Amino acid sequence: MSRAIIYWKMLYFFYFNNKSSSFYEITNFVVFQTLNMATITLWFLGYFLLAVIPILSLYLYSVSVFKYFEKRGIPYEPATFAIGNLWPVLSMKKSYNDFVFDLYKKHKTRKMVGIFQFFKKTVLIIDRDLLRDVLVRDFEYFDSKSLHYNKDLEPLTAHLFSLGGHQWKVLRKKVTPTFSSSKLKGMFQTVIDNAHKLSEYASKITEKGDEVECKDMFLRFGCAVIASTAFGLDIDFVTDKSITFFEMAESIVAPTLGGMFRNGLWFYGGFIAKAFNLRIIPKKTHDFFFNLVQDTVQYRETHGITRNDLLQLLIQLKRGAKFGDETIQITIEELAAQSYVFILGGFETTSSAMDFFLYEMAMNPEVQERVHAEVDAVDEITYDTLAGMEYLEMALDELFRKHVQPGFLNRTCTKDYQVPGTDYVIEKGTEVLVSTQGLHKDPELFPEPERFIPERFSTENKDKIKPFSYMPFGEGPRYCIGQRFAKLLVKTGLAILMKRFSVETSPRTPNPLRYDPRAITVAAAGGMWLRLVNRQSV
């Protein structure tokens, strides 16, 4: 029954039962209330429509978009309103790596499967022959990434990891010579000096308590090496964590809500970031690193200072370096962006890799014994003796198989691609995903994948690994340009530590190990707690 009818019944009641009020007064009261209700009803309808129409429009748009793969006969994972298939990640139930890994396991008999990341259409490639085509043979169709960058607002975002197409190709050609064997050997002294500082720091920690939180310790080490080689700073970050550089570096990788939002813009929301001129690096952080590079370059050029580090090699490119018959030159913005990408790509990944290595040593004492025997066989760890440590190299290869960083690769299709042997077409603008974690933990490719078995990568077994099943640093023209530097850094730090310490589990050692759902990289949830026992004092 409507409120207006109720008010008119009130009029009848007051007229016959309330002689103290005039008919005029009662009528005015009822008319006012009726008009008031009509106004409220209209306002309510207006607000209701304002709320419902956008939601209804979004729903209809979602229904239309999410039929994309069905209409084209491509196998797909059913999507959820507005968020696509990302609910396990957004609800913090799974890390993004595990999300892609689970899709690989669920659809591993297929050639590929379609998913949606919000409204972004994405194809997860599973078949290894198709992987070869996408990453190598037909690379011209997949030479870009859909990562956001803004050269004008944030010059540091225009680095090799985000750029695509011709811009990427030109910059890659410019920067590649900085990672030759001779250049890496020239930087080895910086790496080994910081590795010895790490060993001393670890020794001090073990004197204070039984347990060590390895992530923090290795973040210091990675930060120290990157600060020295890519930014020209010689500060003892290993023992002094309060330095601004460390705080700024942590602000990039910390799994905070703000950081997760910026990563979301970087991966999925480039159009939003461009439309509203949003930053994916905090302004304070961006300005700190850009000014640091600019000031250091200016100081070196003014005073004629040279060093054996990555920054010096980039400075040579800025001036114009001769490679063969070609002169290659980069701008100060390009130089700063490439220095910055070392923090982005090497700071936390280096720490996590070393975390997991010590974890595997503690969980596999027989492997640890062989590593100890190899590092003990040399009096001093040098560039040459390190290169001869075959078992340590095998253990690192197995580490990068089992705990690959990150657990996925992504590319963007730049022109319509006919999938060989099918009627499927991967259309321009579609993102392509590869689950490296899925490949590395596929029992058909690596038997007993959860076991840590360095012998998989022995000289006699390495050639038996199936093509396009092992790609810890990517594959094809866009493989990680800094992979040899990363391995040198990790191998040096671990060799120095293993020569001095043995590793044991502690009450807080994660078992079973679970990856942090907040992190894009592969990191242990709750930290990595282990015991380091000084072998020199036993």
Protein backbone atom coordinates (compact mmCIF):
# COMPACT_ATOMS: atom_id res chain seq x y z
CA MET A 1 0.00 0.00 0.00
CA SER A 2 1.46 3.40 -0.99
CA ARG A 3 2.33 6.06 1.58
CA ALA A 4 -0.05 8.56 -0.15
CA ILE A 5 -3.07 6.30 0.47
CA ILE A 6 -2.07 5.98 4.11
CA TYR A 7 -1.99 9.78 4.49
CA TRP A 8 -5.49 10.19 3.00
CA LYS A 9 -6.79 7.62 5.45
CA MET A 10 -5.18 9.68 8.20
CA LEU A 11 -7.24 12.66 6.93
CA TYR A 12 -10.44 10.69 7.40
CA PHE A 13 -9.37 9.59 10.90
CA PHE A 14 -8.41 13.11 12.08
CA TYR A 15 -11.58 14.71 10.69
CA PHE A 16 -13.91 12.43 12.60
CA ASN A 17 -11.79 11.86 15.72
CA ASN A 18 -9.78 15.05 16.30
CA LYS A 19 -12.24 17.97 16.56
CA SER A 20 -9.47 20.28 17.90
CA SER A 21 -7.81 20.48 14.46
CA SER A 22 -9.54 22.21 11.60
CA PHE A 23 -10.20 20.41 8.36
CA TYR A 24 -7.96 22.99 6.61
CA GLU A 25 -4.99 22.19 8.88
CA ILE A 26 -5.34 18.47 8.48
CA THR A 27 -5.73 18.76 4.71
CA ASN A 28 -2.61 20.92 4.45
CA PHE A 29 -0.67 18.39 6.50
CA VAL A 30 -1.70 15.45 4.31
CA VAL A 31 -1.12 17.32 1.03
CA PHE A 32 2.35 18.43 2.21
CA GLN A 33 3.31 14.89 3.21
CA THR A 34 2.04 13.50 -0.08
CA LEU A 35 4.05 16.01 -2.11
CA ASN A 36 7.07 15.44 0.12
CA MET A 37 6.84 11.67 -0.49
CA ALA A 38 6.59 12.25 -4.24
CA THR A 39 9.74 14.38 -4.14
CA ILE A 40 11.58 11.79 -2.06
CA THR A 41 10.44 9.07 -4.45
CA LEU A 42 11.73 11.02 -7.46
CA TRP A 43 15.08 11.68 -5.77
CA PHE A 44 15.32 8.03 -4.83
CA LEU A 45 14.59 6.97 -8.40
CA GLY A 46 17.20 9.40 -9.70
CA TYR A 47 19.93 8.15 -7.38
CA PHE A 48 18.91 4.56 -8.05
CA LEU A 49 19.24 5.05 -11.79
CA LEU A 50 22.56 6.86 -11.39
CA ALA A 51 23.88 3.88 -9.42
CA VAL A 52 22.29 1.10 -11.44
CA ILE A 53 22.88 2.32 -15.00
CA PRO A 54 26.73 2.33 -14.76
CA ILE A 55 26.70 -1.07 -13.05
CA LEU A 56 24.28 -2.45 -15.61
CA SER A 57 26.36 -0.99 -18.43
CA LEU A 58 29.53 -2.50 -16.92
CA TYR A 59 27.77 -5.84 -16.58
CA LEU A 60 26.59 -5.82 -20.20
CA TYR A 61 30.05 -4.78 -21.35
CA SER A 62 31.60 -7.60 -19.29
CA VAL A 63 29.23 -10.17 -20.77
CA SER A 64 30.08 -8.97 -24.26
CA VAL A 65 33.86 -8.86 -23.72
CA PHE A 66 34.05 -12.17 -21.86
CA LYS A 67 32.49 -13.99 -24.85
CA TYR A 68 35.56 -13.11 -26.90
CA PHE A 69 37.26 -16.53 -26.76
CA GLU A 70 33.99 -18.47 -26.96
CA LYS A 71 33.06 -16.73 -30.22
CA ARG A 72 36.43 -17.65 -31.72
CA GLY A 73 36.39 -21.27 -30.57
CA ILE A 74 39.47 -20.80 -28.38
CA PRO A 75 39.55 -22.80 -25.11
CA TYR A 76 39.14 -20.39 -22.20
CA GLU A 77 38.72 -20.06 -18.45
CA PRO A 78 35.28 -18.63 -17.44
CA ALA A 79 35.66 -15.06 -16.20
CA THR A 80 34.10 -13.19 -13.26
CA PHE A 81 32.26 -9.87 -13.59
CA ALA A 82 34.66 -6.93 -14.12
CA ILE A 83 37.82 -8.65 -12.76
CA GLY A 84 38.12 -11.45 -15.27
CA ASN A 85 40.08 -14.39 -13.84
CA LEU A 86 42.16 -12.48 -11.29
CA TRP A 87 40.05 -13.12 -8.17
CA PRO A 88 42.56 -15.60 -6.61
CA VAL A 89 45.26 -12.91 -6.89
CA LEU A 90 43.14 -9.94 -5.81
CA SER A 91 41.80 -11.88 -2.80
CA MET A 92 45.40 -12.74 -1.77
CA LYS A 93 44.68 -16.47 -1.98
CA LYS A 94 47.48 -17.00 -4.49
CA SER A 95 50.53 -15.19 -5.75
CA TYR A 96 50.40 -14.19 -9.41
CA ASN A 97 53.06 -16.82 -10.15
CA ASP A 98 50.96 -19.57 -8.55
CA PHE A 99 47.84 -18.30 -10.34
CA VAL A 100 49.50 -18.74 -13.75
CA PHE A 101 51.06 -22.04 -12.60
CA ASP A 102 47.66 -23.47 -11.63
CA LEU A 103 46.23 -22.47 -15.02
CA TYR A 104 49.12 -24.31 -16.69
CA LYS A 105 48.43 -27.47 -14.68
CA LYS A 106 44.68 -27.34 -15.32
CA HIS A 107 45.02 -26.90 -19.09
CA LYS A 108 48.35 -28.60 -19.79
CA THR A 109 46.85 -30.92 -22.44
CA ARG A 110 45.87 -27.89 -24.54
CA LYS A 111 47.97 -25.84 -26.91
CA MET A 112 46.80 -22.60 -25.30
CA VAL A 113 43.99 -21.20 -23.14
CA GLY A 114 42.33 -17.80 -23.02
CA ILE A 115 41.89 -15.81 -19.80
CA PHE A 116 41.03 -12.24 -18.84
CA GLN A 117 43.05 -9.97 -16.57
CA PHE A 118 40.31 -7.48 -15.78
CA PHE A 119 39.20 -6.75 -19.38
CA LYS A 120 42.57 -7.46 -20.98
CA LYS A 121 42.35 -10.53 -23.20
CA THR A 122 45.29 -12.84 -22.52
CA VAL A 123 46.44 -16.15 -23.96
CA LEU A 124 48.45 -18.58 -21.83
CA ILE A 125 50.72 -20.59 -24.15
CA ILE A 126 51.25 -24.16 -22.97
CA ASP A 127 52.46 -26.17 -25.97
CA ARG A 128 56.27 -26.01 -26.24
CA ASP A 129 56.29 -25.96 -30.04
CA LEU A 130 54.03 -22.91 -29.93
CA LEU A 131 56.31 -21.42 -27.25
CA ARG A 132 59.23 -21.73 -29.67
CA ASP A 133 57.20 -19.99 -32.36
CA VAL A 134 56.08 -17.14 -30.10
CA LEU A 135 59.40 -16.50 -28.37
CA VAL A 136 61.83 -17.17 -31.23
CA ARG A 137 60.67 -18.16 -34.72
CA ASP A 138 57.84 -15.65 -35.03
CA PHE A 139 59.26 -13.11 -32.60
CA GLU A 140 58.36 -10.23 -34.93
CA TYR A 141 54.72 -10.76 -33.92
CA PHE A 142 55.51 -10.69 -30.18
CA ASP A 143 58.36 -8.22 -29.73
CA SER A 144 56.56 -5.96 -27.26
CA LYS A 145 55.16 -5.95 -23.75
CA SER A 146 51.99 -4.27 -22.55
CA LEU A 147 53.78 -2.60 -19.64
CA HIS A 148 53.13 1.09 -19.04
CA TYR A 149 55.87 3.70 -19.32
CA ASN A 150 55.85 7.48 -19.63
CA LYS A 151 59.09 9.04 -20.90
CA ASP A 152 57.94 12.59 -20.20
CA LEU A 153 56.50 12.18 -16.71
CA GLU A 154 58.79 9.39 -15.50
CA PRO A 155 61.91 8.90 -17.66
CA LEU A 156 63.03 6.00 -15.46
CA THR A 157 60.08 3.89 -16.62
CA ALA A 158 61.35 3.82 -20.23
CA HIS A 159 63.80 0.96 -19.65
CA LEU A 160 64.48 -2.27 -21.54
CA PHE A 161 61.99 -4.27 -19.49
CA SER A 162 59.02 -2.09 -20.49
CA LEU A 163 59.89 -0.86 -23.97
CA GLY A 164 58.78 -2.73 -27.06
CA GLY A 165 59.06 -2.75 -30.82
CA HIS A 166 61.62 -0.53 -32.51
CA GLN A 167 62.41 1.48 -29.35
CA TRP A 168 63.32 -1.70 -27.50
CA LYS A 169 65.36 -3.04 -30.40
CA VAL A 170 67.46 0.12 -30.71
CA LEU A 171 68.09 0.47 -26.96
CA ARG A 172 68.88 -3.24 -26.58
CA LYS A 173 71.50 -2.97 -29.29
CA LYS A 174 73.03 0.02 -27.51
CA VAL A 175 73.22 -1.59 -24.07
CA THR A 176 74.19 -5.20 -24.95
CA PRO A 177 77.98 -4.54 -25.17
CA THR A 178 78.07 -3.54 -21.49
CA PHE A 179 77.60 -7.20 -20.48
CA SER A 180 80.53 -8.82 -22.26
CA SER A 181 82.75 -11.27 -20.35
CA SER A 182 85.59 -8.76 -20.13
CA LYS A 183 83.27 -6.08 -18.69
CA LEU A 184 81.88 -8.51 -16.09
CA LYS A 185 85.38 -9.57 -15.09
CA GLY A 186 86.26 -5.92 -14.58
CA MET A 187 83.37 -5.56 -12.11
CA PHE A 188 84.16 -8.74 -10.20
CA GLN A 189 86.25 -6.99 -7.57
CA THR A 190 83.26 -4.88 -6.51
CA VAL A 191 81.11 -8.00 -6.21
CA ILE A 192 83.69 -10.01 -4.22
CA ASP A 193 84.39 -7.10 -1.85
CA ASN A 194 80.71 -6.85 -0.98
CA ALA A 195 80.46 -10.64 -0.65
CA HIS A 196 83.18 -10.55 2.03
CA LYS A 197 81.29 -7.77 3.83
CA LEU A 198 78.19 -9.96 3.68
CA SER A 199 80.13 -12.82 5.27
CA GLU A 200 81.32 -10.58 8.10
CA TYR A 201 77.82 -9.26 8.66
CA ALA A 202 76.40 -12.81 8.77
CA SER A 203 79.07 -13.76 11.32
CA LYS A 204 78.03 -10.89 13.60
CA ILE A 205 74.38 -11.90 13.36
CA THR A 206 75.10 -15.52 14.29
CA GLU A 207 76.92 -14.34 17.40
CA LYS A 208 73.72 -12.62 18.59
CA GLY A 209 71.25 -15.43 18.05
CA ASP A 210 70.53 -18.84 16.59
CA GLU A 211 68.32 -17.69 13.73
CA VAL A 212 68.93 -15.43 10.75
CA GLU A 213 66.22 -13.80 8.62
CA CYS A 214 67.99 -14.27 5.32
CA LYS A 215 65.83 -12.01 3.15
CA ASP A 216 66.92 -8.83 4.94
CA MET A 217 70.56 -9.90 4.88
CA PHE A 218 70.55 -10.58 1.14
CA LEU A 219 68.60 -7.43 0.34
CA ARG A 220 71.52 -5.53 1.89
CA PHE A 221 74.01 -7.45 -0.24
CA GLY A 222 72.09 -6.98 -3.50
CA CYS A 223 71.57 -3.32 -2.74
CA ALA A 224 75.28 -2.83 -2.01
CA VAL A 225 76.38 -4.38 -5.31
CA ILE A 226 73.78 -2.56 -7.42
CA ALA A 227 74.48 0.77 -5.71
CA SER A 228 78.17 0.39 -6.47
CA THR A 229 78.02 -0.97 -10.02
CA ALA A 230 74.95 0.84 -11.40
CA PHE A 231 75.06 4.11 -9.41
CA GLY A 232 78.71 4.52 -8.48
CA LEU A 233 78.12 4.65 -4.70
CA ASP A 234 80.58 3.07 -2.28
CA ILE A 235 78.60 3.00 0.94
CA ASP A 236 78.57 0.07 3.32
CA PHE A 237 74.91 -0.85 2.92
CA VAL A 238 75.60 -4.31 4.31
CA THR A 239 76.11 -2.90 7.78
CA ASP A 240 74.17 0.37 7.47
CA LYS A 241 70.57 -0.13 6.43
CA SER A 242 69.46 3.40 7.28
CA ILE A 243 70.98 4.84 4.12
CA THR A 244 68.49 6.70 1.92
CA PHE A 245 69.44 4.57 -1.10
CA PHE A 246 68.28 1.41 0.66
CA GLU A 247 65.05 3.03 1.79
CA MET A 248 64.30 4.26 -1.74
CA ALA A 249 65.09 0.83 -3.23
CA GLU A 250 62.82 -0.89 -0.71
CA SER A 251 59.98 1.49 -1.58
CA ILE A 252 60.00 0.08 -5.13
CA VAL A 253 59.63 -3.58 -4.21
CA ALA A 254 57.81 -3.45 -0.85
CA PRO A 255 54.45 -5.34 -1.07
CA THR A 256 52.37 -2.43 0.27
CA LEU A 257 48.87 -1.50 -0.92
CA GLY A 258 50.32 1.53 -2.73
CA GLY A 259 52.96 -0.63 -4.37
CA MET A 260 50.39 -3.20 -5.44
CA PHE A 261 48.23 -0.43 -6.93
CA ARG A 262 51.17 0.97 -8.90
CA ASN A 263 52.12 -2.51 -10.12
CA GLY A 264 48.51 -2.95 -11.21
CA LEU A 265 48.78 0.24 -13.27
CA TRP A 266 52.11 -0.91 -14.67
CA PHE A 267 50.81 -4.31 -15.77
CA TYR A 268 47.12 -3.71 -16.53
CA GLY A 269 46.20 -0.05 -16.25
CA GLY A 270 48.43 1.80 -18.66
CA PHE A 271 45.44 3.51 -20.28
CA ILE A 272 44.29 4.75 -16.84
CA ALA A 273 47.78 5.96 -15.93
CA LYS A 274 48.04 7.86 -19.23
CA ALA A 275 44.54 9.33 -19.01
CA PHE A 276 45.07 10.70 -15.49
CA ASN A 277 48.86 11.20 -15.69
CA LEU A 278 49.43 8.79 -12.79
CA ARG A 279 52.84 7.68 -11.59
CA ILE A 280 53.99 4.07 -11.24
CA ILE A 281 57.10 5.13 -9.30
CA PRO A 282 56.65 7.34 -6.22
CA LYS A 283 57.81 10.86 -7.19
CA LYS A 284 60.26 11.06 -4.30
CA THR A 285 61.80 7.74 -5.31
CA HIS A 286 61.94 8.63 -9.00
CA ASP A 287 63.55 12.01 -8.40
CA PHE A 288 66.08 10.52 -5.98
CA PHE A 289 67.42 7.94 -8.43
CA PHE A 290 67.27 10.19 -11.49
CA ASN A 291 69.12 13.02 -9.73
CA LEU A 292 71.62 10.57 -8.26
CA VAL A 293 72.55 9.28 -11.71
CA GLN A 294 72.59 12.73 -13.26
CA ASP A 295 74.81 14.17 -10.51
CA THR A 296 77.20 11.19 -10.54
CA VAL A 297 77.59 11.30 -14.32
CA GLN A 298 78.21 15.05 -14.23
CA TYR A 299 80.78 14.69 -11.44
CA ARG A 300 82.70 11.95 -13.25
CA GLU A 301 82.71 13.82 -16.54
CA THR A 302 83.79 17.08 -14.90
CA HIS A 303 86.63 15.52 -12.90
CA GLY A 304 87.69 12.86 -15.42
CA ILE A 305 86.91 9.99 -13.02
CA THR A 306 86.52 6.44 -14.36
CA ARG A 307 85.60 3.19 -12.61
CA ASN A 308 85.08 -0.45 -13.53
CA ASP A 309 81.31 -0.52 -13.20
CA LEU A 310 78.11 -0.59 -15.24
CA LEU A 311 77.59 3.13 -14.84
CA GLN A 312 80.94 3.86 -16.46
CA LEU A 313 80.04 1.67 -19.41
CA LEU A 314 76.75 3.54 -19.80
CA ILE A 315 78.62 6.86 -19.59
CA GLN A 316 80.81 5.70 -22.48
CA LEU A 317 77.65 5.02 -24.48
CA LYS A 318 76.37 8.49 -23.62
CA ARG A 319 79.53 10.01 -25.06
CA GLY A 320 79.28 7.79 -28.12
CA ALA A 321 81.03 4.44 -28.22
CA LYS A 322 82.35 2.68 -31.30
CA PHE A 323 81.28 -0.93 -31.86
CA GLY A 324 82.60 -2.23 -35.15
CA ASP A 325 81.77 0.29 -37.82
CA GLU A 326 78.91 1.82 -35.83
CA THR A 327 78.88 4.61 -33.24
CA ILE A 328 76.28 4.04 -30.50
CA GLN A 329 75.04 6.80 -28.21
CA ILE A 330 72.38 7.09 -25.48
CA THR A 331 70.78 10.07 -23.70
CA ILE A 332 71.06 10.84 -19.98
CA GLU A 333 67.40 9.76 -19.61
CA GLU A 334 68.13 6.39 -21.22
CA LEU A 335 71.24 6.04 -19.07
CA ALA A 336 69.31 6.72 -15.85
CA ALA A 337 66.51 4.32 -16.86
CA GLN A 338 68.97 1.46 -17.42
CA SER A 339 70.62 2.10 -14.05
CA TYR A 340 67.20 2.06 -12.41
CA VAL A 341 66.16 -1.23 -14.02
CA PHE A 342 68.95 -2.97 -12.10
CA ILE A 343 67.12 -2.19 -8.88
CA LEU A 344 63.80 -3.20 -10.38
CA GLY A 345 65.08 -6.45 -11.84
CA GLY A 346 67.92 -7.41 -9.52
CA PHE A 347 67.32 -6.08 -6.02
CA GLU A 348 64.66 -8.43 -4.68
CA THR A 349 65.17 -11.27 -7.17
CA THR A 350 68.80 -11.61 -6.10
CA SER A 351 67.78 -11.69 -2.46
CA SER A 352 65.08 -14.30 -3.03
CA ALA A 353 67.39 -16.52 -5.09
CA MET A 354 69.99 -16.56 -2.33
CA ASP A 355 67.26 -17.15 0.28
CA PHE A 356 66.03 -20.23 -1.55
CA PHE A 357 69.54 -21.54 -2.13
CA LEU A 358 70.32 -21.58 1.59
CA TYR A 359 66.90 -23.11 2.22
CA GLU A 360 67.66 -25.95 -0.19
CA MET A 361 71.06 -26.45 1.44
CA ALA A 362 69.39 -26.82 4.84
CA MET A 363 66.77 -29.22 3.47
CA ASN A 364 69.31 -31.25 1.44
CA PRO A 365 72.44 -31.89 3.59
CA GLU A 366 73.98 -34.21 0.99
CA VAL A 367 73.94 -31.42 -1.59
CA GLN A 368 75.37 -29.01 0.97
CA GLU A 369 78.27 -31.39 1.62
CA ARG A 370 79.22 -31.43 -2.06
CA VAL A 371 79.03 -27.63 -2.27
CA HIS A 372 81.26 -27.35 0.81
CA ALA A 373 83.76 -29.78 -0.69
CA GLU A 374 83.96 -27.73 -3.88
CA VAL A 375 84.43 -24.31 -2.24
CA ASP A 376 86.91 -25.80 0.25
CA ALA A 377 89.01 -27.16 -2.61
CA VAL A 378 90.25 -23.65 -3.47
CA ASP A 379 92.32 -21.43 -1.19
CA GLU A 380 90.76 -18.24 -2.52
CA ILE A 381 87.60 -17.50 -4.43
CA THR A 382 88.52 -15.55 -7.54
CA TYR A 383 86.83 -14.96 -10.89
CA ASP A 384 88.67 -17.96 -12.37
CA THR A 385 88.24 -20.37 -9.44
CA LEU A 386 84.56 -19.46 -9.27
CA ALA A 387 84.15 -20.29 -12.96
CA GLY A 388 85.57 -23.77 -12.25
CA MET A 389 82.98 -24.63 -9.58
CA GLU A 390 80.84 -26.96 -11.68
CA TYR A 391 78.73 -28.45 -8.90
CA LEU A 392 77.86 -25.02 -7.50
CA GLU A 393 76.86 -24.03 -11.04
CA MET A 394 74.66 -27.16 -11.29
CA ALA A 395 73.05 -26.32 -7.95
CA LEU A 396 72.33 -22.77 -9.13
CA ASP A 397 70.76 -24.06 -12.35
CA GLU A 398 68.53 -26.33 -10.28
CA LEU A 399 67.73 -23.42 -7.99
CA PHE A 400 66.56 -21.35 -10.96
CA ARG A 401 64.47 -24.30 -12.12
CA LYS A 402 62.70 -24.91 -8.83
CA HIS A 403 62.35 -21.28 -7.71
CA VAL A 404 62.29 -19.40 -11.02
CA GLN A 405 62.23 -15.59 -10.82
CA PRO A 406 59.61 -14.55 -11.77
CA GLY A 407 57.43 -17.57 -12.54
CA PHE A 408 56.08 -16.21 -15.83
CA LEU A 409 56.98 -14.41 -19.05
CA ASN A 410 54.73 -11.94 -20.84
CA ARG A 411 54.64 -10.58 -24.36
CA THR A 412 52.15 -8.57 -26.43
CA CYS A 413 50.98 -9.53 -29.91
CA THR A 414 51.74 -6.63 -32.26
CA LYS A 415 49.91 -7.96 -35.34
CA ASP A 416 47.34 -10.70 -35.95
CA TYR A 417 49.01 -14.11 -35.65
CA GLN A 418 47.66 -17.34 -37.13
CA VAL A 419 48.51 -20.15 -34.68
CA PRO A 420 50.23 -22.85 -36.75
CA GLY A 421 48.15 -25.98 -37.31
CA THR A 422 44.92 -24.43 -35.94
CA ASP A 423 42.13 -22.06 -36.88
CA TYR A 424 43.00 -19.85 -33.89
CA VAL A 425 44.15 -16.30 -34.41
CA ILE A 426 45.92 -14.35 -31.66
CA GLU A 427 44.79 -10.84 -32.47
CA LYS A 428 46.83 -7.68 -32.23
CA GLY A 429 46.87 -6.27 -28.69
CA THR A 430 46.40 -9.63 -26.98
CA GLU A 431 48.78 -10.32 -24.13
CA VAL A 432 50.63 -13.64 -24.22
CA LEU A 433 51.70 -15.40 -21.02
CA VAL A 434 54.12 -18.27 -20.43
CA SER A 435 54.25 -20.11 -17.10
CA THR A 436 57.95 -20.80 -16.60
CA GLN A 437 57.06 -22.14 -13.16
CA GLY A 438 54.63 -24.55 -14.83
CA LEU A 439 57.27 -25.77 -17.27
CA HIS A 440 59.94 -26.10 -14.60
CA LYS A 441 57.64 -28.10 -12.31
CA ASP A 442 56.03 -30.29 -14.96
CA PRO A 443 56.79 -33.92 -13.98
CA GLU A 444 56.81 -34.92 -17.64
CA LEU A 445 59.66 -32.49 -18.27
CA PHE A 446 61.46 -32.73 -14.91
CA PRO A 447 60.69 -35.94 -12.96
CA GLU A 448 60.12 -35.40 -9.22
CA PRO A 449 59.98 -31.63 -9.75
CA GLU A 450 59.71 -30.77 -6.04
CA ARG A 451 63.02 -32.47 -5.27
CA PHE A 452 66.22 -30.43 -5.44
CA ILE A 453 68.49 -32.44 -7.76
CA PRO A 454 71.52 -30.52 -9.13
CA GLU A 455 72.53 -33.57 -11.19
CA ARG A 456 69.77 -32.68 -13.68
CA PHE A 457 72.24 -30.09 -14.98
CA SER A 458 75.40 -32.18 -15.09
CA THR A 459 77.33 -32.23 -18.36
CA GLU A 460 75.92 -35.62 -19.31
CA ASN A 461 72.30 -34.76 -18.37
CA LYS A 462 72.03 -31.14 -19.48
CA ASP A 463 71.66 -32.04 -23.15
CA LYS A 464 68.70 -34.29 -22.29
CA ILE A 465 66.59 -31.34 -21.13
CA LYS A 466 63.84 -30.79 -23.68
CA PRO A 467 63.93 -27.55 -25.66
CA PHE A 468 61.75 -24.74 -24.32
CA SER A 469 61.18 -26.45 -20.98
CA TYR A 470 63.85 -24.53 -19.02
CA MET A 471 63.98 -20.75 -19.36
CA PRO A 472 64.80 -19.04 -16.04
CA PHE A 473 66.00 -15.89 -17.82
CA GLY A 474 63.54 -15.95 -20.68
CA GLU A 475 64.14 -17.15 -24.22
CA GLY A 476 64.60 -15.66 -27.65
CA PRO A 477 65.68 -12.10 -28.47
CA ARG A 478 64.10 -10.74 -25.26
CA TYR A 479 66.02 -13.01 -22.87
CA CYS A 480 67.30 -11.22 -19.75
CA ILE A 481 70.27 -9.12 -20.83
CA GLY A 482 71.67 -9.12 -17.29
CA GLN A 483 71.52 -12.87 -16.68
CA ARG A 484 75.30 -13.39 -16.54
CA PHE A 485 75.74 -10.47 -14.18
CA ALA A 486 72.92 -11.81 -11.95
CA LYS A 487 74.46 -15.28 -11.84
CA LEU A 488 77.90 -13.83 -11.10
CA LEU A 489 76.49 -11.81 -8.20
CA VAL A 490 74.56 -14.74 -6.72
CA LYS A 491 77.30 -17.32 -7.24
CA THR A 492 79.99 -15.10 -5.70
CA GLY A 493 77.94 -14.25 -2.62
CA LEU A 494 76.94 -17.87 -2.03
CA ALA A 495 80.46 -19.25 -2.58
CA ILE A 496 81.87 -16.87 0.05
CA LEU A 497 79.08 -17.73 2.52
CA MET A 498 79.28 -21.51 1.99
CA LYS A 499 83.04 -21.44 2.53
CA ARG A 500 82.44 -20.00 5.98
CA PHE A 501 79.06 -21.37 7.09
CA SER A 502 76.92 -24.46 7.12
CA VAL A 503 73.15 -24.05 6.99
CA GLU A 504 70.55 -25.71 9.21
CA THR A 505 66.82 -25.40 9.70
CA SER A 506 65.38 -23.54 12.67
CA PRO A 507 61.97 -23.71 14.38
CA ARG A 508 60.77 -20.89 12.10
CA THR A 509 62.06 -22.34 8.85
CA PRO A 510 59.07 -22.55 6.49
CA ASN A 511 58.07 -26.16 5.92
CA PRO A 512 56.20 -26.60 3.72
CA LEU A 513 57.42 -23.57 1.82
CA ARG A 514 54.74 -21.16 0.57
CA TYR A 515 55.19 -18.22 -1.76
CA ASP A 516 54.07 -14.77 -0.63
CA PRO A 517 50.75 -13.98 -2.42
CA ARG A 518 51.47 -10.22 -2.25
CA ALA A 519 54.70 -10.39 -4.23
CA ILE A 520 55.08 -10.35 -8.01
CA THR A 521 58.46 -12.03 -7.65
CA VAL A 522 58.82 -15.43 -5.99
CA ALA A 523 59.40 -14.80 -2.28
CA ALA A 524 58.89 -16.92 0.83
CA ALA A 525 55.79 -16.00 2.82
CA GLY A 526 56.74 -14.92 6.34
CA GLY A 527 60.43 -14.55 5.56
CA MET A 528 63.24 -17.09 5.37
CA TRP A 529 64.49 -18.09 8.82
CA LEU A 530 67.53 -20.38 8.99
CA ARG A 531 70.51 -21.16 11.21
CA LEU A 532 74.02 -20.33 10.02
CA VAL A 533 76.76 -22.24 11.80
CA ASN A 534 80.28 -20.81 11.52
CA ARG A 535 82.42 -23.67 10.21
CA GLN A 536 85.63 -21.88 11.12
CA SER A 537 84.80 -22.03 14.82
CA VAL A 538 83.71 -25.67 14.89
